[in-house]
Amino acid sequence: MWAIAWLTAPFACLAPENLITEQENVMDTENSNTTEKPDDSKNIPEFNSYNCRGCGNCARQCHAGAIEIEKISFWTRRARIDPARCTACGRCLTACRRHCFS
């Protein structure tokens, strides 16, 4: 019986309920919602961090350097948008394969 627990224990963090809890904890520490959209006149794309896997395609395409990839845990990375630096060019919209920007 302990052999099954030993084999499944390293993967317990990958269970869906743990991933959602981890994301909620991260969002609580950041004091932000899962979607980030500032209240200014620029048409900055809305970002859905739940779909983001941290591949970095959007950050490589952003010529303004407004997108950074941050490490949340050992396996988890997420993109973070700096609205002050964003020029609303839309290059991140075409670069993201997981459709995190809208």
mmCIF file of N, CA and C in Angstrom:
data_model
loop_
_atom_site.group_PDB
_atom_site.id
_atom_site.type_symbol
_atom_site.label_atom_id
_atom_site.label_comp_id
_atom_site.label_asym_id
_atom_site.label_seq_id
_atom_site.Cartn_x
_atom_site.Cartn_y
_atom_site.Cartn_z
ATOM 1 N N MET A 1 0.819 -1.196 0.000
ATOM 2 C CA MET A 1 0.000 0.000 0.000
ATOM 3 C C MET A 1 0.859 1.254 0.000
ATOM 4 N N TRP A 2 1.963 1.259 0.748
ATOM 5 C CA TRP A 2 2.814 2.443 0.785
ATOM 6 C C TRP A 2 3.483 2.682 -0.551
ATOM 7 N N ALA A 3 3.646 1.608 -1.379
ATOM 8 C CA ALA A 3 4.281 1.770 -2.687
ATOM 9 C C ALA A 3 3.416 2.630 -3.597
ATOM 10 N N ILE A 4 2.121 2.472 -3.521
ATOM 11 C CA ILE A 4 1.228 3.295 -4.342
ATOM 12 C C ILE A 4 1.302 4.744 -3.893
ATOM 13 N N ALA A 5 1.302 4.981 -2.605
ATOM 14 C CA ALA A 5 1.410 6.348 -2.100
ATOM 15 C C ALA A 5 2.751 6.947 -2.476
ATOM 16 N N TRP A 6 3.810 6.156 -2.453
ATOM 17 C CA TRP A 6 5.138 6.654 -2.811
ATOM 18 C C TRP A 6 5.208 7.046 -4.275
ATOM 19 N N LEU A 7 4.537 6.277 -5.149
ATOM 20 C CA LEU A 7 4.553 6.579 -6.571
ATOM 21 C C LEU A 7 3.674 7.759 -6.928
ATOM 22 N N THR A 8 2.583 7.950 -6.235
ATOM 23 C CA THR A 8 1.660 9.026 -6.582
ATOM 24 C C THR A 8 1.953 10.326 -5.853
ATOM 25 N N ALA A 9 2.722 10.289 -4.779
ATOM 26 C CA ALA A 9 2.989 11.489 -3.992
ATOM 27 C C ALA A 9 3.674 12.599 -4.796
ATOM 28 N N PRO A 10 4.680 12.310 -5.642
ATOM 29 C CA PRO A 10 5.303 13.404 -6.392
ATOM 30 C C PRO A 10 4.357 14.090 -7.366
ATOM 31 N N PHE A 11 3.291 13.399 -7.767
ATOM 32 C CA PHE A 11 2.374 13.971 -8.743
ATOM 33 C C PHE A 11 1.124 14.560 -8.112
ATOM 34 N N ALA A 12 1.054 14.583 -6.802
ATOM 35 C CA ALA A 12 -0.122 15.133 -6.123
ATOM 36 C C ALA A 12 -0.283 16.608 -6.416
ATOM 37 N N CYS A 13 0.819 17.318 -6.645
ATOM 38 C CA CYS A 13 0.727 18.751 -6.925
ATOM 39 C C CYS A 13 0.124 19.020 -8.293
ATOM 40 N N LEU A 14 0.068 18.024 -9.169
ATOM 41 C CA LEU A 14 -0.480 18.217 -10.500
ATOM 42 C C LEU A 14 -1.979 17.963 -10.580
ATOM 43 N N ALA A 15 -2.602 17.595 -9.483
ATOM 44 C CA ALA A 15 -4.048 17.379 -9.473
ATOM 45 C C ALA A 15 -4.754 18.704 -9.738
ATOM 46 N N PRO A 16 -5.856 18.704 -10.479
ATOM 47 C CA PRO A 16 -6.539 19.952 -10.831
ATOM 48 C C PRO A 16 -6.930 20.804 -9.638
ATOM 49 N N GLU A 17 -7.368 20.178 -8.564
ATOM 50 C CA GLU A 17 -7.775 20.983 -7.408
ATOM 51 C C GLU A 17 -6.582 21.682 -6.784
ATOM 52 N N ASN A 18 -5.398 21.082 -6.843
ATOM 53 C CA ASN A 18 -4.203 21.730 -6.299
ATOM 54 C C ASN A 18 -3.742 22.876 -7.185
ATOM 55 N N LEU A 19 -3.857 22.727 -8.494
ATOM 56 C CA LEU A 19 -3.446 23.795 -9.396
ATOM 57 C C LEU A 19 -4.330 25.025 -9.224
ATOM 58 N N ILE A 20 -5.620 24.816 -9.076
ATOM 59 C CA ILE A 20 -6.522 25.950 -8.889
ATOM 60 C C ILE A 20 -6.227 26.636 -7.566
ATOM 61 N N THR A 21 -6.001 25.875 -6.517
ATOM 62 C CA THR A 21 -5.676 26.457 -5.219
ATOM 63 C C THR A 21 -4.383 27.236 -5.290
ATOM 64 N N GLU A 22 -3.386 26.683 -6.003
ATOM 65 C CA GLU A 22 -2.110 27.380 -6.147
ATOM 66 C C GLU A 22 -2.304 28.705 -6.868
ATOM 67 N N GLN A 23 -3.102 28.695 -7.927
ATOM 68 C CA GLN A 23 -3.331 29.925 -8.667
ATOM 69 C C GLN A 23 -4.068 30.946 -7.810
ATOM 70 N N GLU A 24 -5.050 30.504 -7.034
ATOM 71 C CA GLU A 24 -5.767 31.431 -6.169
ATOM 72 C C GLU A 24 -4.832 32.027 -5.136
ATOM 73 N N ASN A 25 -3.917 31.225 -4.594
ATOM 74 C CA ASN A 25 -2.960 31.743 -3.626
ATOM 75 C C ASN A 25 -2.047 32.771 -4.256
ATOM 76 N N VAL A 26 -1.604 32.528 -5.472
ATOM 77 C CA VAL A 26 -0.745 33.485 -6.159
ATOM 78 C C VAL A 26 -1.506 34.774 -6.432
ATOM 79 N N MET A 27 -2.747 34.639 -6.877
ATOM 80 C CA MET A 27 -3.530 35.821 -7.168
ATOM 81 C C MET A 27 -3.827 36.616 -5.898
ATOM 82 N N ASP A 28 -4.008 35.939 -4.762
ATOM 83 C CA ASP A 28 -4.235 36.654 -3.513
ATOM 84 C C ASP A 28 -3.013 37.454 -3.111
ATOM 85 N N THR A 29 -1.827 36.915 -3.351
ATOM 86 C CA THR A 29 -0.614 37.636 -2.968
ATOM 87 C C THR A 29 -0.336 38.796 -3.903
ATOM 88 N N GLU A 30 -0.819 38.719 -5.133
ATOM 89 C CA GLU A 30 -0.593 39.793 -6.091
ATOM 90 C C GLU A 30 -1.649 40.888 -5.990
ATOM 91 N N ASN A 31 -2.747 40.632 -5.285
ATOM 92 C CA ASN A 31 -3.857 41.576 -5.175
ATOM 93 C C ASN A 31 -4.398 41.962 -6.542
ATOM 94 N N SER A 32 -4.594 40.984 -7.408
ATOM 95 C CA SER A 32 -5.147 41.248 -8.729
ATOM 96 C C SER A 32 -6.115 40.138 -9.098
ATOM 97 N N ASN A 33 -6.888 40.355 -10.155
ATOM 98 C CA ASN A 33 -7.821 39.354 -10.650
ATOM 99 C C ASN A 33 -7.114 38.474 -11.663
ATOM 100 N N THR A 34 -7.824 37.450 -12.163
ATOM 101 C CA THR A 34 -7.215 36.601 -13.177
ATOM 102 C C THR A 34 -7.123 37.328 -14.511
ATOM 103 N N THR A 35 -7.907 38.357 -14.699
ATOM 104 C CA THR A 35 -7.798 39.166 -15.900
ATOM 105 C C THR A 35 -7.294 40.544 -15.503
ATOM 106 N N GLU A 36 -6.322 41.015 -16.252
ATOM 107 C CA GLU A 36 -5.731 42.313 -15.960
ATOM 108 C C GLU A 36 -6.059 43.274 -17.088
ATOM 109 N N LYS A 37 -6.745 44.339 -16.774
ATOM 110 C CA LYS A 37 -7.048 45.354 -17.764
ATOM 111 C C LYS A 37 -7.106 46.703 -17.058
ATOM 112 N N PRO A 38 -6.215 47.620 -17.406
ATOM 113 C CA PRO A 38 -6.215 48.928 -16.757
ATOM 114 C C PRO A 38 -7.369 49.802 -17.238
ATOM 115 N N ASP A 39 -7.620 50.864 -16.515
ATOM 116 C CA ASP A 39 -8.740 51.747 -16.831
ATOM 117 C C ASP A 39 -8.312 52.979 -17.615
ATOM 118 N N ASP A 40 -7.333 52.855 -18.478
ATOM 119 C CA ASP A 40 -6.920 54.028 -19.252
ATOM 120 C C ASP A 40 -7.460 53.945 -20.671
ATOM 121 N N SER A 41 -7.092 54.918 -21.497
ATOM 122 C CA SER A 41 -7.671 55.016 -22.833
ATOM 123 C C SER A 41 -7.018 54.072 -23.841
ATOM 124 N N LYS A 42 -5.842 53.510 -23.532
ATOM 125 C CA LYS A 42 -5.196 52.571 -24.452
ATOM 126 C C LYS A 42 -6.011 51.292 -24.530
ATOM 127 N N ASN A 43 -5.991 50.662 -25.677
ATOM 128 C CA ASN A 43 -6.718 49.416 -25.880
ATOM 129 C C ASN A 43 -5.783 48.235 -25.594
ATOM 130 N N ILE A 44 -5.373 48.085 -24.342
ATOM 131 C CA ILE A 44 -4.462 47.028 -23.932
ATOM 132 C C ILE A 44 -5.219 45.705 -23.923
ATOM 133 N N PRO A 45 -4.629 44.655 -24.500
ATOM 134 C CA PRO A 45 -5.326 43.361 -24.531
ATOM 135 C C PRO A 45 -5.601 42.836 -23.133
ATOM 136 N N GLU A 46 -6.726 42.188 -22.983
ATOM 137 C CA GLU A 46 -7.080 41.564 -21.710
ATOM 138 C C GLU A 46 -6.341 40.230 -21.612
ATOM 139 N N PHE A 47 -5.737 39.964 -20.471
ATOM 140 C CA PHE A 47 -4.915 38.771 -20.275
ATOM 141 C C PHE A 47 -5.601 37.801 -19.333
ATOM 142 N N ASN A 48 -5.732 36.547 -19.763
ATOM 143 C CA ASN A 48 -6.315 35.492 -18.950
ATOM 144 C C ASN A 48 -5.182 34.584 -18.478
ATOM 145 N N SER A 49 -4.755 34.727 -17.241
ATOM 146 C CA SER A 49 -3.601 33.989 -16.739
ATOM 147 C C SER A 49 -3.899 32.513 -16.514
ATOM 148 N N TYR A 50 -5.161 32.118 -16.461
ATOM 149 C CA TYR A 50 -5.501 30.717 -16.241
ATOM 150 C C TYR A 50 -5.040 29.846 -17.409
ATOM 151 N N ASN A 51 -5.114 30.366 -18.640
ATOM 152 C CA ASN A 51 -4.699 29.605 -19.822
ATOM 153 C C ASN A 51 -3.198 29.645 -20.049
ATOM 154 N N CYS A 52 -2.508 30.569 -19.439
ATOM 155 C CA CYS A 52 -1.084 30.785 -19.697
ATOM 156 C C CYS A 52 -0.247 29.636 -19.147
ATOM 157 N N ARG A 53 0.712 29.170 -19.946
ATOM 158 C CA ARG A 53 1.640 28.125 -19.522
ATOM 159 C C ARG A 53 3.075 28.646 -19.459
ATOM 160 N N GLY A 54 3.286 29.920 -19.723
ATOM 161 C CA GLY A 54 4.604 30.523 -19.580
ATOM 162 C C GLY A 54 5.586 30.150 -20.666
ATOM 163 N N CYS A 55 5.127 29.939 -21.884
ATOM 164 C CA CYS A 55 6.020 29.543 -22.971
ATOM 165 C C CYS A 55 6.948 30.683 -23.393
ATOM 166 N N GLY A 56 6.518 31.929 -23.224
ATOM 167 C CA GLY A 56 7.366 33.080 -23.538
ATOM 168 C C GLY A 56 7.227 33.622 -24.939
ATOM 169 N N ASN A 57 6.345 33.068 -25.758
ATOM 170 C CA ASN A 57 6.168 33.582 -27.116
ATOM 171 C C ASN A 57 5.725 35.042 -27.112
ATOM 172 N N CYS A 58 4.813 35.384 -26.232
ATOM 173 C CA CYS A 58 4.314 36.763 -26.181
ATOM 174 C C CYS A 58 5.425 37.721 -25.742
ATOM 175 N N ALA A 59 6.241 37.303 -24.782
ATOM 176 C CA ALA A 59 7.325 38.162 -24.290
ATOM 177 C C ALA A 59 8.378 38.387 -25.370
ATOM 178 N N ARG A 60 8.653 37.363 -26.183
ATOM 179 C CA ARG A 60 9.628 37.526 -27.269
ATOM 180 C C ARG A 60 9.109 38.450 -28.359
ATOM 181 N N GLN A 61 7.795 38.460 -28.583
ATOM 182 C CA GLN A 61 7.220 39.305 -29.631
ATOM 183 C C GLN A 61 6.971 40.742 -29.192
ATOM 184 N N CYS A 62 6.955 40.997 -27.898
ATOM 185 C CA CYS A 62 6.657 42.345 -27.387
ATOM 186 C C CYS A 62 7.871 43.249 -27.548
ATOM 187 N N HIS A 63 7.792 44.203 -28.457
ATOM 188 C CA HIS A 63 8.929 45.100 -28.709
ATOM 189 C C HIS A 63 9.061 46.154 -27.613
ATOM 190 N N ALA A 64 8.021 46.373 -26.831
ATOM 191 C CA ALA A 64 8.073 47.371 -25.759
ATOM 192 C C ALA A 64 8.617 46.784 -24.460
ATOM 193 N N GLY A 65 8.744 45.466 -24.390
ATOM 194 C CA GLY A 65 9.217 44.819 -23.164
ATOM 195 C C GLY A 65 8.211 44.878 -22.033
ATOM 196 N N ALA A 66 6.931 44.909 -22.381
ATOM 197 C CA ALA A 66 5.876 45.037 -21.375
ATOM 198 C C ALA A 66 5.461 43.695 -20.783
ATOM 199 N N ILE A 67 5.919 42.589 -21.355
ATOM 200 C CA ILE A 67 5.527 41.270 -20.874
ATOM 201 C C ILE A 67 6.761 40.560 -20.329
ATOM 202 N N GLU A 68 6.638 40.085 -19.110
ATOM 203 C CA GLU A 68 7.702 39.315 -18.481
ATOM 204 C C GLU A 68 7.149 37.960 -18.074
ATOM 205 N N ILE A 69 7.987 36.944 -18.128
ATOM 206 C CA ILE A 69 7.601 35.608 -17.686
ATOM 207 C C ILE A 69 8.122 35.437 -16.277
ATOM 208 N N GLU A 70 7.208 35.189 -15.340
ATOM 209 C CA GLU A 70 7.605 35.027 -13.945
ATOM 210 C C GLU A 70 7.442 33.573 -13.533
ATOM 211 N N LYS A 71 8.333 33.133 -12.672
ATOM 212 C CA LYS A 71 8.309 31.765 -12.179
ATOM 213 C C LYS A 71 7.481 31.730 -10.905
ATOM 214 N N ILE A 72 6.389 30.941 -10.914
ATOM 215 C CA ILE A 72 5.500 30.847 -9.771
ATOM 216 C C ILE A 72 5.906 29.678 -8.878
ATOM 217 N N SER A 73 6.183 28.541 -9.470
ATOM 218 C CA SER A 73 6.673 27.389 -8.723
ATOM 219 C C SER A 73 7.708 26.699 -9.601
ATOM 220 N N PHE A 74 8.139 25.523 -9.200
ATOM 221 C CA PHE A 74 9.183 24.839 -9.946
ATOM 222 C C PHE A 74 8.784 24.583 -11.393
ATOM 223 N N TRP A 75 7.537 24.151 -11.624
ATOM 224 C CA TRP A 75 7.078 23.848 -12.977
ATOM 225 C C TRP A 75 6.198 24.933 -13.586
ATOM 226 N N THR A 76 5.745 25.873 -12.811
ATOM 227 C CA THR A 76 4.735 26.822 -13.283
ATOM 228 C C THR A 76 5.346 28.184 -13.577
ATOM 229 N N ARG A 77 5.065 28.673 -14.775
ATOM 230 C CA ARG A 77 5.469 30.026 -15.169
ATOM 231 C C ARG A 77 4.248 30.721 -15.759
ATOM 232 N N ARG A 78 4.181 32.032 -15.615
ATOM 233 C CA ARG A 78 3.073 32.820 -16.139
ATOM 234 C C ARG A 78 3.613 34.127 -16.722
ATOM 235 N N ALA A 79 2.912 34.624 -17.688
ATOM 236 C CA ALA A 79 3.245 35.933 -18.251
ATOM 237 C C ALA A 79 2.640 37.011 -17.367
ATOM 238 N N ARG A 80 3.327 38.120 -17.281
ATOM 239 C CA ARG A 80 2.828 39.268 -16.515
ATOM 240 C C ARG A 80 2.975 40.510 -17.391
ATOM 241 N N ILE A 81 1.884 41.269 -17.507
ATOM 242 C CA ILE A 81 1.866 42.461 -18.356
ATOM 243 C C ILE A 81 2.059 43.699 -17.499
ATOM 244 N N ASP A 82 2.929 44.589 -17.958
ATOM 245 C CA ASP A 82 3.100 45.892 -17.323
ATOM 246 C C ASP A 82 2.304 46.903 -18.155
ATOM 247 N N PRO A 83 1.129 47.325 -17.684
ATOM 248 C CA PRO A 83 0.273 48.215 -18.483
ATOM 249 C C PRO A 83 0.927 49.557 -18.791
ATOM 250 N N ALA A 84 1.839 50.000 -17.947
ATOM 251 C CA ALA A 84 2.493 51.278 -18.180
ATOM 252 C C ALA A 84 3.416 51.227 -19.402
ATOM 253 N N ARG A 85 3.976 50.066 -19.688
ATOM 254 C CA ARG A 85 4.904 49.925 -20.816
ATOM 255 C C ARG A 85 4.223 49.441 -22.087
ATOM 256 N N CYS A 86 3.004 48.910 -21.962
ATOM 257 C CA CYS A 86 2.299 48.354 -23.118
ATOM 258 C C CYS A 86 1.908 49.450 -24.101
ATOM 259 N N THR A 87 2.158 49.196 -25.394
ATOM 260 C CA THR A 87 1.800 50.152 -26.440
ATOM 261 C C THR A 87 0.541 49.732 -27.190
ATOM 262 N N ALA A 88 -0.072 48.625 -26.806
ATOM 263 C CA ALA A 88 -1.303 48.101 -27.418
ATOM 264 C C ALA A 88 -1.122 47.822 -28.903
ATOM 265 N N CYS A 89 0.035 47.260 -29.257
ATOM 266 C CA CYS A 89 0.314 46.956 -30.665
ATOM 267 C C CYS A 89 -0.391 45.683 -31.127
ATOM 268 N N GLY A 90 -0.674 44.753 -30.205
ATOM 269 C CA GLY A 90 -1.387 43.534 -30.546
ATOM 270 C C GLY A 90 -0.508 42.379 -30.985
ATOM 271 N N ARG A 91 0.806 42.511 -30.883
ATOM 272 C CA ARG A 91 1.695 41.429 -31.295
ATOM 273 C C ARG A 91 1.547 40.208 -30.383
ATOM 274 N N CYS A 92 1.202 40.438 -29.130
ATOM 275 C CA CYS A 92 1.010 39.323 -28.195
ATOM 276 C C CYS A 92 -0.224 38.503 -28.576
ATOM 277 N N LEU A 93 -1.214 39.147 -29.169
ATOM 278 C CA LEU A 93 -2.430 38.438 -29.588
ATOM 279 C C LEU A 93 -2.119 37.357 -30.615
ATOM 280 N N THR A 94 -1.252 37.677 -31.558
ATOM 281 C CA THR A 94 -0.926 36.711 -32.604
ATOM 282 C C THR A 94 0.131 35.711 -32.146
ATOM 283 N N ALA A 95 0.940 36.067 -31.164
ATOM 284 C CA ALA A 95 2.010 35.183 -30.708
ATOM 285 C C ALA A 95 1.517 34.077 -29.788
ATOM 286 N N CYS A 96 0.460 34.330 -29.038
ATOM 287 C CA CYS A 96 -0.009 33.363 -28.034
ATOM 288 C C CYS A 96 -0.797 32.238 -28.697
ATOM 289 N N ARG A 97 -0.321 31.008 -28.505
ATOM 290 C CA ARG A 97 -1.001 29.841 -29.074
ATOM 291 C C ARG A 97 -2.155 29.358 -28.208
ATOM 292 N N ARG A 98 -2.180 29.767 -26.941
ATOM 293 C CA ARG A 98 -3.221 29.324 -26.018
ATOM 294 C C ARG A 98 -4.350 30.353 -25.880
ATOM 295 N N HIS A 99 -4.292 31.417 -26.674
ATOM 296 C CA HIS A 99 -5.331 32.454 -26.711
ATOM 297 C C HIS A 99 -5.558 33.085 -25.337
ATOM 298 N N CYS A 100 -4.470 33.484 -24.686
ATOM 299 C CA CYS A 100 -4.562 34.114 -23.368
ATOM 300 C C CYS A 100 -4.926 35.585 -23.472
ATOM 301 N N PHE A 101 -4.727 36.169 -24.637
ATOM 302 C CA PHE A 101 -5.005 37.589 -24.829
ATOM 303 C C PHE A 101 -6.253 37.755 -25.669
ATOM 304 N N SER A 102 -7.081 38.731 -25.306
ATOM 305 C CA SER A 102 -8.284 38.994 -26.093
ATOM 306 C C SER A 102 -8.545 40.485 -26.151
#
